[in-house]
Every structure is written in structure tokens, then in C-alpha cells.
Amino acid sequence: MPRRFAEISFTPSVKATQSHYGSREANLGFEQADDPKNILSERERQFIVARDGFYQATVGENGWPYVQFRGGAPGFLKVLDEQTLGYADFRGNLQYLSIGNLKTNPHISLILMDYANRRRLKIWAQASVIDVQDDPELIARLASPGYQADVERAIILKVEAYDWNCPRHITPRYTETEINERILSPLMARLAALEQENQMLKTASLSPVRQE
Ligand SMILES: Cc1cc2nc3c(=O)[nH]c(=O)nc-3n(C[C@H](O)[C@H](O)[C@H](O)COP(=O)(O)O)c2cc1C
């Protein structure tokens, strides 16, 4: 059984190119894998709900790909079941490029980055667009309480395939929260301990020398 991502993306032209550059044999492994990797396991689900953004590609009816960033509160991309994701789409610059593209072609690709840990996950899916007035309950389920944004619609993604990339060439980057957790908190704790020690040493050095 082939990896689902290879079934989707190893087009005749891609296979011919693999042959041209001598990697066709190596890539056959993806087409003979035991696990098609189209059902999200616990590992992918945990990774997805920890993200605060992702890059999303759609295709216009003229064949041009279009990539846009979607961001929100951590966990705004929700796992509805092991093959379904959903997110609340916010009001933006009113160009509606992604939504317009999805009207003629539901194919969508996401790339989810974890810069701090140098991990990334690619997802292929079929998207459907549901306007707020058509399913307010779904919108309520997808919204992030307290996050400042006007929700215009829900995007539901039926996952067809996923694939993890290797960490090469991902430069580690840290969010403000990650900097606080990983760097500033331990530094502040160390600083506080040193201040306390310094104070004790000062107090001891200022105490009168005991006369025997
Ligand atoms: C007032 C406003 C202006 C924006 N201007 C831009 C812009 O010039 N370029 C851009 O890439 N995103 C801009 N954005 C963000 C996009 O509107 C947002 O990412 C939206 O989801 C884009 O969706 P689309 O590209 O799929 O149509 C703007 C958002 C707002 C609220």
C-alpha cells in the first residue's frame, strides 16, 4: 500500500524527474510502505494543537499556487477527529484569495512549523468552507475564546495525507513564550539565587568580628 502523500504528489512528471536525477529507486520505498500515513496519530495531533500558525497553499483556476499564513491563539487549528481538522477563518484584507481558490479547487496543503524544535509537518487535505450564518455551532466550537479577531467562516479540512520533514535547514527561532520558558526563567532563578547569596556574604562581611 503506497504512502498517500506519494500517491498524491508523485505525478508522472515528478516520477520522470526522480528517474532523471537517479532517485526513483530510493523513492519507491514511499510507494511500498505499510502505513499510508493518512490517519493522524497521537504524535501529529499533539503537534497540530500546539501550533499558533501555519502556511497554507491553495490553487487558483489559472493553475497558480497561492500561499498565505494563518495565525491565531495556540491550538486554533483544531483536531476534530483523526482525519479532520478545522479552524475559524478571520476577517482579513478582504481579497479572499484562498477562499476564492477553494471554490474551484478544494485541494489544500499546509506546512506547520515548530522552529524551536526544528520540526515541520506537511498536510494534504480537501477543504470545505462554511460561512458563520450557516453553522454558528461549528464556529463556536472552532473559536478561540478571548482571541481578538472577527470570525467570518469555518474551514474544515479532510486530511488525505501527511508527511514529516527532516530538520535540516530549519534555523531555530523562539517565540516570546519560548524565550521566557527556556532562557529567561532559568536565568532569573539563577540571578535571584546569586542575589540572595550576595546579600548573605555582605551581611557576614559587615558583622563585627567576635572577640574571644
Ligand atoms: C486590514 C488588514 C490588512 C491586511 N493587509 C495584508 C496585506 O497587505 N498582505 C497580506 O499578505 N496580508 C494582509 N492582511 C492579512 C490577510 O488579510 C490575512 O492573512 C487573510 O487571512 C488573507 O487571506 P487570503 O490571502 O487567503 O485572502 C491584512 C489583514 C488586515 C486585517
Coordinates of C-alpha atoms and ligand atoms in Angstrom, one line a residue:
M1 CA 0.0 0.0 0.0
P2 CA 1.6 3.3 -1.0
R3 CA 2.1 6.3 1.2
R4 CA -0.9 8.5 0.5
F5 CA 1.3 11.6 0.1
A6 CA 3.3 9.8 -2.6
E7 CA 0.1 8.8 -4.4
I8 CA -1.0 12.4 -4.5
S9 CA 2.3 14.1 -5.2
F10 CA 4.4 11.6 -7.2
T11 CA 2.8 12.7 -10.5
P12 CA 4.2 11.2 -13.8
S13 CA 6.3 14.3 -14.2
V14 CA 7.7 14.0 -10.7
K15 CA 8.5 10.3 -11.2
A16 CA 10.2 11.1 -14.5
T17 CA 12.3 13.8 -12.7
Q18 CA 13.2 11.3 -10.0
S19 CA 14.4 8.9 -12.7
H20 CA 16.3 11.7 -14.4
Y21 CA 18.2 12.6 -11.2
G22 CA 18.7 8.9 -10.1
S23 CA 16.4 8.9 -7.0
R24 CA 13.5 6.9 -8.5
E25 CA 14.6 3.6 -6.8
A26 CA 15.0 5.3 -3.4
N27 CA 11.6 6.9 -3.7
L28 CA 9.9 3.6 -4.5
G29 CA 10.0 3.0 -0.7
F30 CA 7.3 5.6 -0.2
E31 CA 5.1 3.7 -2.6
Q32 CA 5.5 0.4 -0.9
A33 CA 5.1 1.5 2.8
D34 CA 3.0 -0.4 5.3
D35 CA 1.4 2.7 6.7
P36 CA -0.2 5.1 4.2
K37 CA 0.0 7.9 6.7
N38 CA -3.4 9.3 6.2
I39 CA -4.7 8.9 9.8
L40 CA -3.4 11.4 12.3
S41 CA -1.7 9.6 15.2
E42 CA -1.3 11.0 18.7
R43 CA 2.1 12.4 17.7
E44 CA 0.6 14.5 14.8
R45 CA -2.5 15.5 16.8
Q46 CA -0.3 16.9 19.7
F47 CA 1.9 18.7 17.3
I48 CA -1.0 20.3 15.4
V49 CA -2.8 21.6 18.5
A50 CA 0.4 23.2 19.8
R51 CA 0.8 25.4 16.8
D52 CA 0.0 29.2 16.7
G53 CA 0.2 29.4 12.9
F54 CA 0.8 27.6 9.6
Y55 CA 1.3 28.3 5.9
Q56 CA -1.5 27.3 3.6
A57 CA -1.4 26.7 -0.1
T58 CA -4.4 26.7 -2.5
V59 CA -4.5 26.7 -6.3
G60 CA -6.4 29.2 -8.5
E61 CA -8.3 28.1 -11.5
N62 CA -5.5 29.5 -13.7
G63 CA -3.1 27.0 -12.1
W64 CA -1.1 29.5 -10.0
P65 CA -0.4 28.3 -6.4
Y66 CA -1.1 30.8 -3.6
V67 CA 0.5 30.6 -0.2
Q68 CA -0.8 32.6 2.8
F69 CA -0.1 32.5 6.5
R70 CA -2.9 31.7 9.0
G71 CA -2.2 32.6 12.6
G72 CA -4.1 32.6 15.9
A73 CA -4.0 31.5 19.5
P74 CA -2.0 28.3 20.1
G75 CA -4.4 25.4 19.3
F76 CA -6.6 27.4 16.9
L77 CA -6.2 24.7 14.3
K78 CA -8.3 22.1 15.9
V79 CA -8.3 18.3 15.5
L80 CA -12.0 17.3 15.1
D81 CA -11.2 13.6 14.6
E82 CA -8.3 11.6 13.3
Q83 CA -8.8 12.7 9.7
T84 CA -10.5 16.1 10.2
L85 CA -9.1 19.5 11.1
G86 CA -10.9 22.8 11.4
Y87 CA -10.2 26.4 12.1
A88 CA -12.0 29.7 12.4
D89 CA -11.1 31.9 9.5
F90 CA -10.7 35.6 10.4
R91 CA -11.6 38.8 8.6
G92 CA -8.6 40.0 6.8
N93 CA -7.7 42.2 3.8
L94 CA -11.0 41.3 2.0
Q95 CA -9.2 39.9 -1.1
Y96 CA -10.5 36.4 -0.4
L97 CA -7.7 34.8 -2.4
S98 CA -7.7 31.4 -0.5
I99 CA -11.4 31.2 -0.2
G100 CA -11.9 32.1 -3.9
N101 CA -9.4 29.5 -4.9
L102 CA -11.1 26.8 -2.7
K103 CA -14.4 27.5 -4.6
T104 CA -13.0 26.0 -7.8
N105 CA -10.4 23.6 -6.3
P106 CA -10.8 22.1 -2.7
H107 CA -7.2 20.9 -2.7
I108 CA -5.2 22.5 0.1
S109 CA -1.7 21.9 1.5
L110 CA -0.4 23.1 4.9
I111 CA 3.0 23.3 6.4
L112 CA 3.2 23.5 10.1
M113 CA 6.4 24.8 11.7
D114 CA 7.9 24.2 15.1
Y115 CA 11.0 26.4 14.7
A116 CA 12.2 26.0 18.3
N117 CA 12.4 22.2 18.0
R118 CA 13.2 22.2 14.3
R119 CA 10.2 20.1 13.3
R120 CA 7.7 20.6 10.4
L121 CA 4.7 18.7 9.3
K122 CA 3.2 18.7 5.8
I123 CA -0.5 18.0 5.3
W124 CA -2.6 17.5 2.2
A125 CA -6.4 17.9 2.6
Q126 CA -9.7 18.6 0.9
A127 CA -11.1 21.8 2.3
S128 CA -14.7 23.0 2.7
V129 CA -15.8 26.5 3.6
I130 CA -18.7 27.1 5.9
D131 CA -19.9 30.7 6.5
V132 CA -20.8 31.8 10.0
Q133 CA -24.5 32.1 9.4
D134 CA -24.7 28.6 8.0
D135 CA -23.4 26.8 11.1
P136 CA -23.0 29.0 14.2
E137 CA -22.4 26.0 16.5
L138 CA -19.4 24.8 14.4
I139 CA -18.0 28.3 14.5
A140 CA -18.4 28.4 18.3
R141 CA -16.6 25.1 18.6
L142 CA -13.7 26.4 16.5
A143 CA -13.3 29.9 18.0
S144 CA -10.6 30.7 20.5
P145 CA -12.2 32.5 23.5
G146 CA -10.5 35.8 24.2
Y147 CA -8.6 36.0 21.0
Q148 CA -9.2 39.4 19.2
A149 CA -10.5 38.6 15.7
D150 CA -13.7 38.7 13.7
V151 CA -14.5 35.1 12.6
E152 CA -16.1 35.0 9.1
R153 CA -16.2 31.3 8.4
A154 CA -15.0 27.8 9.3
I155 CA -12.5 25.9 7.2
I156 CA -12.9 22.2 7.5
L157 CA -10.0 20.0 6.3
K158 CA -10.4 16.4 5.4
V159 CA -6.9 15.1 5.8
E160 CA -5.7 13.0 2.8
A161 CA -2.1 12.6 3.7
Y162 CA 0.7 13.9 5.9
D163 CA 4.5 13.7 6.0
W164 CA 7.2 14.8 8.4
N165 CA 10.1 16.7 7.0
C166 CA 13.7 16.3 8.3
P167 CA 15.1 19.2 10.4
R168 CA 17.9 20.2 8.0
H169 CA 18.0 23.8 7.2
I170 CA 15.4 24.9 9.8
T171 CA 17.0 27.7 11.8
P172 CA 15.8 27.6 15.4
R173 CA 13.6 30.6 16.3
Y174 CA 11.8 31.2 19.5
T175 CA 8.5 32.9 20.4
E176 CA 8.3 35.3 23.4
T177 CA 6.8 32.5 25.5
E178 CA 9.5 30.0 24.5
I179 CA 12.3 32.6 25.3
N180 CA 10.7 33.2 28.7
E181 CA 10.3 29.4 29.4
R182 CA 13.7 28.2 28.0
I183 CA 16.0 31.1 28.7
L184 CA 14.7 33.9 30.9
S185 CA 13.0 31.9 33.6
P186 CA 16.2 29.8 34.4
L187 CA 18.3 32.9 34.2
M188 CA 16.0 34.9 36.6
A189 CA 16.0 32.0 39.0
R190 CA 19.8 31.9 38.9
L191 CA 20.0 35.6 39.3
A192 CA 17.7 35.5 42.4
A193 CA 19.8 32.8 44.0
L194 CA 23.0 34.8 43.3
E195 CA 21.5 38.0 44.8
Q196 CA 20.5 36.0 47.9
E197 CA 24.0 34.6 48.2
N198 CA 25.5 38.0 47.7
Q199 CA 23.3 39.5 50.4
M200 CA 24.3 36.8 52.8
L201 CA 28.0 37.4 52.1
K202 CA 27.6 41.1 52.5
T203 CA 25.8 40.7 55.8
A204 CA 28.5 38.3 57.0
S205 CA 31.4 40.6 56.0
L206 CA 29.8 43.6 57.8
S207 CA 29.2 41.7 61.1
P208 CA 31.6 42.7 63.9
V209 CA 34.5 40.3 64.4
R210 CA 33.8 38.3 67.6
Q211 CA 36.3 38.9 70.4
E212 CA 37.5 35.7 72.1
Ligands
LIG1 C1 -6.6 45.5 7.5 C2 -5.8 44.3 7.1 C3 -4.9 44.5 6.0 C4 -4.1 43.4 5.6 N1 -3.2 43.5 4.6 C5 -2.5 42.5 4.2 C6 -1.5 42.6 3.1 O1 -1.4 43.7 2.5 N2 -0.9 41.5 2.7 C7 -1.1 40.3 3.3 O2 -0.4 39.3 2.9 N3 -1.9 40.1 4.3 C8 -2.6 41.2 4.8 N4 -3.5 41.0 5.8 C9 -3.7 39.7 6.4 C10 -4.6 38.9 5.5 O3 -5.8 39.6 5.2 C11 -5.0 37.7 6.2 O4 -3.8 36.9 6.3 C12 -6.0 36.9 5.4 O5 -6.3 35.7 6.1 C13 -5.6 36.7 4.0 O6 -6.4 35.8 3.4 P1 -6.3 35.4 1.8 O7 -4.9 35.8 1.4 O8 -6.5 34.0 1.8 O9 -7.3 36.1 1.1 C14 -4.3 42.1 6.2 C15 -5.2 42.0 7.2 C16 -6.0 43.1 7.7 C17 -7.0 42.9 8.8

